[in-house]
Amino acid sequence: MQQEPAADTPHLRVREDRGYTVLEFRGEIDLVAAAEIGSRLDGATAGPTPRVVLDLSGIEFFDCSGLRLLYRARARVLDHGGELHLVCTHPLTLRVLRATGLSRLLPPAASLESALERPGAAYGSL
């Protein structure tokens, strides 16, 4: 069952799907967008055993501010014993994830459907 929250922003849509909080990043994820997304990301990764999917399939641009959001989400989910999955198909963003090593710690799924079906949590050590 899916529910629509009231707090969508130009760069983020948050919804529930099969027991996961899905954060759909949209447009250009830069310093301005990261400031907008940060508090919602913190809310989704708070509490015991959060189950979160970060969906980057709707992005057009992703800089180091976006990387900081991913690392932040991963750290918070690990601290709370939850699960975190990443969806990413954008070739340039995938290249950045590989270059920084984040793709090893948080392997990207090719679709939201495959991320929701994937068992596991945020991988690796900080």
mmCIF file of N, CA and C in Angstrom, residues 23-118:
data_model
loop_
_atom_site.group_PDB
_atom_site.id
_atom_site.type_symbol
_atom_site.label_atom_id
_atom_site.label_comp_id
_atom_site.label_asym_id
_atom_site.label_seq_id
_atom_site.Cartn_x
_atom_site.Cartn_y
_atom_site.Cartn_z
ATOM 1 N N LEU A 23 12.481 7.877 -0.522
ATOM 2 C CA LEU A 23 12.806 9.267 -0.786
ATOM 3 C C LEU A 23 13.229 9.378 -2.236
ATOM 4 N N GLU A 24 12.388 9.989 -3.044
ATOM 5 C CA GLU A 24 12.658 10.149 -4.471
ATOM 6 C C GLU A 24 13.281 11.521 -4.699
ATOM 7 N N PHE A 25 14.576 11.529 -4.994
ATOM 8 C CA PHE A 25 15.281 12.768 -5.294
ATOM 9 C C PHE A 25 14.921 13.188 -6.718
ATOM 10 N N ARG A 26 14.745 14.513 -6.930
ATOM 11 C CA ARG A 26 14.348 15.001 -8.250
ATOM 12 C C ARG A 26 15.182 16.203 -8.664
ATOM 13 N N GLY A 27 15.431 16.306 -9.956
ATOM 14 C CA GLY A 27 16.095 17.491 -10.505
ATOM 15 C C GLY A 27 17.575 17.539 -10.201
ATOM 16 N N GLU A 28 18.043 18.720 -9.846
ATOM 17 C CA GLU A 28 19.464 18.942 -9.564
ATOM 18 C C GLU A 28 19.698 18.878 -8.063
ATOM 19 N N ILE A 29 20.549 17.951 -7.648
ATOM 20 C CA ILE A 29 20.865 17.810 -6.231
ATOM 21 C C ILE A 29 22.207 18.494 -5.993
ATOM 22 N N ASP A 30 22.112 19.735 -5.532
ATOM 23 C CA ASP A 30 23.281 20.561 -5.255
ATOM 24 C C ASP A 30 23.166 21.087 -3.827
ATOM 25 N N LEU A 31 23.940 22.091 -3.477
ATOM 26 C CA LEU A 31 23.960 22.632 -2.122
ATOM 27 C C LEU A 31 22.582 23.119 -1.683
ATOM 28 N N VAL A 32 21.871 23.798 -2.551
ATOM 29 C CA VAL A 32 20.541 24.317 -2.218
ATOM 30 C C VAL A 32 19.565 23.163 -1.984
ATOM 31 N N ALA A 33 19.553 22.209 -2.888
ATOM 32 C CA ALA A 33 18.655 21.064 -2.750
ATOM 33 C C ALA A 33 18.998 20.249 -1.508
ATOM 34 N N ALA A 34 20.286 20.075 -1.226
ATOM 35 C CA ALA A 34 20.708 19.299 -0.057
ATOM 36 C C ALA A 34 20.209 19.940 1.235
ATOM 37 N N ALA A 35 20.228 21.263 1.301
ATOM 38 C CA ALA A 35 19.722 21.955 2.484
ATOM 39 C C ALA A 35 18.226 21.692 2.651
ATOM 40 N N GLU A 36 17.522 21.648 1.556
ATOM 41 C CA GLU A 36 16.081 21.382 1.567
ATOM 42 C C GLU A 36 15.785 19.937 1.979
ATOM 43 N N ILE A 37 16.598 19.014 1.532
ATOM 44 C CA ILE A 37 16.363 17.585 1.735
ATOM 45 C C ILE A 37 16.826 17.105 3.111
ATOM 46 N N GLY A 38 17.830 17.737 3.686
ATOM 47 C CA GLY A 38 18.475 17.256 4.915
ATOM 48 C C GLY A 38 17.537 16.912 6.054
ATOM 49 N N SER A 39 16.623 17.804 6.399
ATOM 50 C CA SER A 39 15.743 17.546 7.541
ATOM 51 C C SER A 39 14.778 16.399 7.257
ATOM 52 N N ARG A 40 14.322 16.278 6.023
ATOM 53 C CA ARG A 40 13.421 15.172 5.675
ATOM 54 C C ARG A 40 14.175 13.838 5.684
ATOM 55 N N LEU A 41 15.414 13.873 5.249
ATOM 56 C CA LEU A 41 16.260 12.688 5.295
ATOM 57 C C LEU A 41 16.488 12.263 6.744
ATOM 58 N N ASP A 42 16.764 13.231 7.608
ATOM 59 C CA ASP A 42 16.961 12.920 9.023
ATOM 60 C C ASP A 42 15.698 12.317 9.636
ATOM 61 N N GLY A 43 14.548 12.842 9.268
ATOM 62 C CA GLY A 43 13.293 12.295 9.775
ATOM 63 C C GLY A 43 13.071 10.862 9.330
ATOM 64 N N ALA A 44 13.404 10.566 8.086
ATOM 65 C CA ALA A 44 13.205 9.216 7.547
ATOM 66 C C ALA A 44 14.177 8.209 8.136
ATOM 67 N N THR A 45 15.331 8.666 8.603
ATOM 68 C CA THR A 45 16.350 7.751 9.124
ATOM 69 C C THR A 45 16.411 7.754 10.648
ATOM 70 N N ALA A 46 15.463 8.400 11.286
ATOM 71 C CA ALA A 46 15.416 8.449 12.753
ATOM 72 C C ALA A 46 14.645 7.248 13.288
ATOM 73 N N GLY A 47 14.768 7.035 14.564
ATOM 74 C CA GLY A 47 13.998 5.977 15.206
ATOM 75 C C GLY A 47 14.631 4.616 15.026
ATOM 76 N N PRO A 48 14.054 3.630 15.678
ATOM 77 C CA PRO A 48 14.614 2.284 15.614
ATOM 78 C C PRO A 48 14.344 1.613 14.267
ATOM 79 N N THR A 49 15.327 0.942 13.773
ATOM 80 C CA THR A 49 15.292 0.140 12.537
ATOM 81 C C THR A 49 14.556 0.794 11.371
ATOM 82 N N PRO A 50 15.029 1.961 10.936
ATOM 83 C CA PRO A 50 14.399 2.584 9.768
ATOM 84 C C PRO A 50 14.623 1.734 8.523
ATOM 85 N N ARG A 51 13.642 1.708 7.648
ATOM 86 C CA ARG A 51 13.736 1.001 6.368
ATOM 87 C C ARG A 51 13.551 2.049 5.280
ATOM 88 N N VAL A 52 14.643 2.351 4.572
ATOM 89 C CA VAL A 52 14.667 3.499 3.674
ATOM 90 C C VAL A 52 15.215 3.103 2.307
ATOM 91 N N VAL A 53 14.606 3.670 1.264
ATOM 92 C CA VAL A 53 15.128 3.567 -0.092
ATOM 93 C C VAL A 53 15.363 4.984 -0.599
ATOM 94 N N LEU A 54 16.578 5.248 -1.062
ATOM 95 C CA LEU A 54 16.911 6.522 -1.695
ATOM 96 C C LEU A 54 16.881 6.293 -3.196
ATOM 97 N N ASP A 55 15.935 6.933 -3.862
ATOM 98 C CA ASP A 55 15.726 6.724 -5.293
ATOM 99 C C ASP A 55 16.256 7.931 -6.063
ATOM 100 N N LEU A 56 17.368 7.732 -6.774
ATOM 101 C CA LEU A 56 17.994 8.803 -7.549
ATOM 102 C C LEU A 56 17.607 8.755 -9.023
ATOM 103 N N SER A 57 16.617 7.949 -9.378
ATOM 104 C CA SER A 57 16.294 7.801 -10.801
ATOM 105 C C SER A 57 15.724 9.071 -11.424
ATOM 106 N N GLY A 58 15.270 10.027 -10.624
ATOM 107 C CA GLY A 58 14.707 11.259 -11.160
ATOM 108 C C GLY A 58 15.647 12.453 -11.136
ATOM 109 N N ILE A 59 16.938 12.203 -10.937
ATOM 110 C CA ILE A 59 17.869 13.333 -10.865
ATOM 111 C C ILE A 59 18.472 13.654 -12.233
ATOM 112 N N GLU A 60 18.859 14.905 -12.374
ATOM 113 C CA GLU A 60 19.524 15.365 -13.596
ATOM 114 C C GLU A 60 20.979 15.749 -13.324
ATOM 115 N N PHE A 61 21.283 16.080 -12.076
ATOM 116 C CA PHE A 61 22.614 16.520 -11.672
ATOM 117 C C PHE A 61 22.796 16.135 -10.216
ATOM 118 N N PHE A 62 24.031 15.755 -9.858
ATOM 119 C CA PHE A 62 24.306 15.274 -8.505
ATOM 120 C C PHE A 62 25.734 15.659 -8.155
ATOM 121 N N ASP A 63 25.927 16.522 -7.150
ATOM 122 C CA ASP A 63 27.288 16.921 -6.792
ATOM 123 C C ASP A 63 27.666 16.398 -5.409
ATOM 124 N N CYS A 64 28.739 16.909 -4.852
ATOM 125 C CA CYS A 64 29.238 16.407 -3.565
ATOM 126 C C CYS A 64 28.242 16.644 -2.435
ATOM 127 N N SER A 65 27.359 17.616 -2.580
ATOM 128 C CA SER A 65 26.312 17.812 -1.575
ATOM 129 C C SER A 65 25.388 16.602 -1.535
ATOM 130 N N GLY A 66 25.091 16.051 -2.678
ATOM 131 C CA GLY A 66 24.283 14.841 -2.751
ATOM 132 C C GLY A 66 25.001 13.645 -2.153
ATOM 133 N N LEU A 67 26.301 13.551 -2.408
ATOM 134 C CA LEU A 67 27.086 12.469 -1.806
ATOM 135 C C LEU A 67 27.045 12.551 -0.285
ATOM 136 N N ARG A 68 27.162 13.755 0.248
ATOM 137 C CA ARG A 68 27.085 13.930 1.707
ATOM 138 C C ARG A 68 25.744 13.444 2.240
ATOM 139 N N LEU A 69 24.653 13.695 1.503
ATOM 140 C CA LEU A 69 23.340 13.204 1.924
ATOM 141 C C LEU A 69 23.313 11.679 1.985
ATOM 142 N N LEU A 70 23.907 11.024 0.986
ATOM 143 C CA LEU A 70 23.918 9.561 0.965
ATOM 144 C C LEU A 70 24.737 9.002 2.127
ATOM 145 N N TYR A 71 25.916 9.570 2.365
ATOM 146 C CA TYR A 71 26.742 9.120 3.487
ATOM 147 C C TYR A 71 26.031 9.358 4.817
ATOM 148 N N ARG A 72 25.367 10.497 4.933
ATOM 149 C CA ARG A 72 24.630 10.838 6.153
ATOM 150 C C ARG A 72 23.503 9.831 6.392
ATOM 151 N N ALA A 73 22.740 9.541 5.352
ATOM 152 C CA ALA A 73 21.642 8.573 5.484
ATOM 153 C C ALA A 73 22.185 7.214 5.889
ATOM 154 N N ARG A 74 23.272 6.796 5.257
ATOM 155 C CA ARG A 74 23.858 5.493 5.549
ATOM 156 C C ARG A 74 24.307 5.409 7.002
ATOM 157 N N ALA A 75 24.998 6.443 7.474
ATOM 158 C CA ALA A 75 25.473 6.452 8.859
ATOM 159 C C ALA A 75 24.306 6.394 9.846
ATOM 160 N N ARG A 76 23.269 7.157 9.588
ATOM 161 C CA ARG A 76 22.121 7.191 10.497
ATOM 162 C C ARG A 76 21.387 5.844 10.500
ATOM 163 N N VAL A 77 21.225 5.238 9.346
ATOM 164 C CA VAL A 77 20.546 3.947 9.280
ATOM 165 C C VAL A 77 21.377 2.881 9.985
ATOM 166 N N LEU A 78 22.690 2.867 9.776
ATOM 167 C CA LEU A 78 23.549 1.909 10.480
ATOM 168 C C LEU A 78 23.471 2.110 11.988
ATOM 169 N N ASP A 79 23.479 3.369 12.425
ATOM 170 C CA ASP A 79 23.398 3.669 13.860
ATOM 171 C C ASP A 79 22.094 3.174 14.485
ATOM 172 N N HIS A 80 21.032 3.131 13.691
ATOM 173 C CA HIS A 80 19.721 2.737 14.198
ATOM 174 C C HIS A 80 19.348 1.297 13.827
ATOM 175 N N GLY A 81 20.285 0.544 13.247
ATOM 176 C CA GLY A 81 20.042 -0.864 12.943
ATOM 177 C C GLY A 81 19.001 -1.107 11.865
ATOM 178 N N GLY A 82 18.925 -0.207 10.892
ATOM 179 C CA GLY A 82 17.910 -0.332 9.853
ATOM 180 C C GLY A 82 18.442 -0.839 8.526
ATOM 181 N N GLU A 83 17.643 -0.657 7.502
ATOM 182 C CA GLU A 83 17.992 -1.054 6.135
ATOM 183 C C GLU A 83 17.980 0.181 5.247
ATOM 184 N N LEU A 84 18.957 0.247 4.345
ATOM 185 C CA LEU A 84 19.032 1.342 3.390
ATOM 186 C C LEU A 84 19.375 0.782 2.021
ATOM 187 N N HIS A 85 18.593 1.155 1.031
ATOM 188 C CA HIS A 85 18.834 0.742 -0.349
ATOM 189 C C HIS A 85 18.911 1.983 -1.224
ATOM 190 N N LEU A 86 19.646 1.867 -2.299
ATOM 191 C CA LEU A 86 19.844 2.967 -3.226
ATOM 192 C C LEU A 86 19.413 2.539 -4.620
ATOM 193 N N VAL A 87 18.715 3.431 -5.317
ATOM 194 C CA VAL A 87 18.344 3.213 -6.714
ATOM 195 C C VAL A 87 19.058 4.284 -7.528
ATOM 196 N N CYS A 88 19.818 3.852 -8.531
ATOM 197 C CA CYS A 88 20.527 4.811 -9.375
ATOM 198 C C CYS A 88 20.837 4.171 -10.727
ATOM 199 N N THR A 89 20.485 4.889 -11.794
ATOM 200 C CA THR A 89 20.799 4.433 -13.142
ATOM 201 C C THR A 89 21.501 5.508 -13.964
ATOM 202 N N HIS A 90 21.602 6.706 -13.441
ATOM 203 C CA HIS A 90 22.216 7.820 -14.166
ATOM 204 C C HIS A 90 23.715 7.545 -14.337
ATOM 205 N N PRO A 91 24.217 7.462 -15.574
ATOM 206 C CA PRO A 91 25.611 7.057 -15.810
ATOM 207 C C PRO A 91 26.652 7.927 -15.100
ATOM 208 N N LEU A 92 26.480 9.234 -15.107
ATOM 209 C CA LEU A 92 27.470 10.102 -14.456
ATOM 210 C C LEU A 92 27.425 9.956 -12.938
ATOM 211 N N THR A 93 26.238 9.808 -12.391
ATOM 212 C CA THR A 93 26.120 9.616 -10.943
ATOM 213 C C THR A 93 26.702 8.266 -10.539
ATOM 214 N N LEU A 94 26.451 7.237 -11.342
ATOM 215 C CA LEU A 94 27.060 5.935 -11.062
ATOM 216 C C LEU A 94 28.577 6.022 -11.084
ATOM 217 N N ARG A 95 29.124 6.790 -12.010
ATOM 218 C CA ARG A 95 30.576 6.969 -12.079
ATOM 219 C C ARG A 95 31.101 7.624 -10.803
ATOM 220 N N VAL A 96 30.400 8.638 -10.312
ATOM 221 C CA VAL A 96 30.801 9.311 -9.072
ATOM 222 C C VAL A 96 30.702 8.344 -7.893
ATOM 223 N N LEU A 97 29.643 7.554 -7.841
ATOM 224 C CA LEU A 97 29.492 6.579 -6.752
ATOM 225 C C LEU A 97 30.628 5.554 -6.763
ATOM 226 N N ARG A 98 31.023 5.120 -7.960
ATOM 227 C CA ARG A 98 32.146 4.172 -8.062
ATOM 228 C C ARG A 98 33.464 4.844 -7.677
ATOM 229 N N ALA A 99 33.696 6.048 -8.163
ATOM 230 C CA ALA A 99 34.961 6.752 -7.892
ATOM 231 C C ALA A 99 35.153 7.033 -6.411
ATOM 232 N N THR A 100 34.071 7.296 -5.699
ATOM 233 C CA THR A 100 34.169 7.597 -4.269
ATOM 234 C C THR A 100 34.132 6.355 -3.393
ATOM 235 N N GLY A 101 33.828 5.200 -3.984
ATOM 236 C CA GLY A 101 33.727 3.967 -3.215
ATOM 237 C C GLY A 101 32.365 3.749 -2.584
ATOM 238 N N LEU A 102 31.470 4.702 -2.731
ATOM 239 C CA LEU A 102 30.151 4.559 -2.125
ATOM 240 C C LEU A 102 29.356 3.415 -2.744
ATOM 241 N N SER A 103 29.604 3.096 -3.996
ATOM 242 C CA SER A 103 28.869 1.997 -4.629
ATOM 243 C C SER A 103 29.197 0.644 -3.989
ATOM 244 N N ARG A 104 30.365 0.521 -3.367
ATOM 245 C CA ARG A 104 30.691 -0.713 -2.638
ATOM 246 C C ARG A 104 29.957 -0.767 -1.303
ATOM 247 N N LEU A 105 29.804 0.391 -0.662
ATOM 248 C CA LEU A 105 29.144 0.447 0.637
ATOM 249 C C LEU A 105 27.629 0.435 0.524
ATOM 250 N N LEU A 106 27.129 0.938 -0.594
ATOM 251 C CA LEU A 106 25.696 1.052 -0.817
ATOM 252 C C LEU A 106 25.416 0.708 -2.280
ATOM 253 N N PRO A 107 25.412 -0.580 -2.612
ATOM 254 C CA PRO A 107 25.277 -0.985 -4.011
ATOM 255 C C PRO A 107 23.968 -0.493 -4.633
ATOM 256 N N PRO A 108 24.053 0.204 -5.751
ATOM 257 C CA PRO A 108 22.833 0.736 -6.367
ATOM 258 C C PRO A 108 22.032 -0.340 -7.092
ATOM 259 N N ALA A 109 20.717 -0.278 -6.919
ATOM 260 C CA ALA A 109 19.800 -1.138 -7.662
ATOM 261 C C ALA A 109 19.405 -0.398 -8.938
ATOM 262 N N ALA A 110 18.973 -1.145 -9.943
ATOM 263 C CA ALA A 110 18.613 -0.568 -11.233
ATOM 264 C C ALA A 110 17.184 -0.030 -11.276
ATOM 265 N N SER A 111 16.362 -0.387 -10.280
ATOM 266 C CA SER A 111 14.985 0.094 -10.256
ATOM 267 C C SER A 111 14.476 0.089 -8.818
ATOM 268 N N LEU A 112 13.416 0.840 -8.591
ATOM 269 C CA LEU A 112 12.794 0.848 -7.272
ATOM 270 C C LEU A 112 12.278 -0.545 -6.925
ATOM 271 N N GLU A 113 11.693 -1.201 -7.890
ATOM 272 C CA GLU A 113 11.164 -2.548 -7.670
ATOM 273 C C GLU A 113 12.255 -3.503 -7.180
ATOM 274 N N SER A 114 13.415 -3.488 -7.816
ATOM 275 C CA SER A 114 14.494 -4.395 -7.391
ATOM 276 C C SER A 114 15.053 -3.988 -6.027
ATOM 277 N N ALA A 115 15.071 -2.701 -5.718
ATOM 278 C CA ALA A 115 15.537 -2.264 -4.398
ATOM 279 C C ALA A 115 14.590 -2.733 -3.304
ATOM 280 N N LEU A 116 13.289 -2.658 -3.559
ATOM 281 C CA LEU A 116 12.311 -3.082 -2.561
ATOM 282 C C LEU A 116 12.330 -4.589 -2.345
ATOM 283 N N GLU A 117 12.780 -5.334 -3.331
ATOM 284 C CA GLU A 117 12.851 -6.789 -3.212
ATOM 285 C C GLU A 117 14.184 -7.271 -2.654
ATOM 286 N N ARG A 118 15.181 -6.388 -2.590
ATOM 287 C CA ARG A 118 16.538 -6.764 -2.180
ATOM 288 C C ARG A 118 16.614 -6.873 -0.656
#
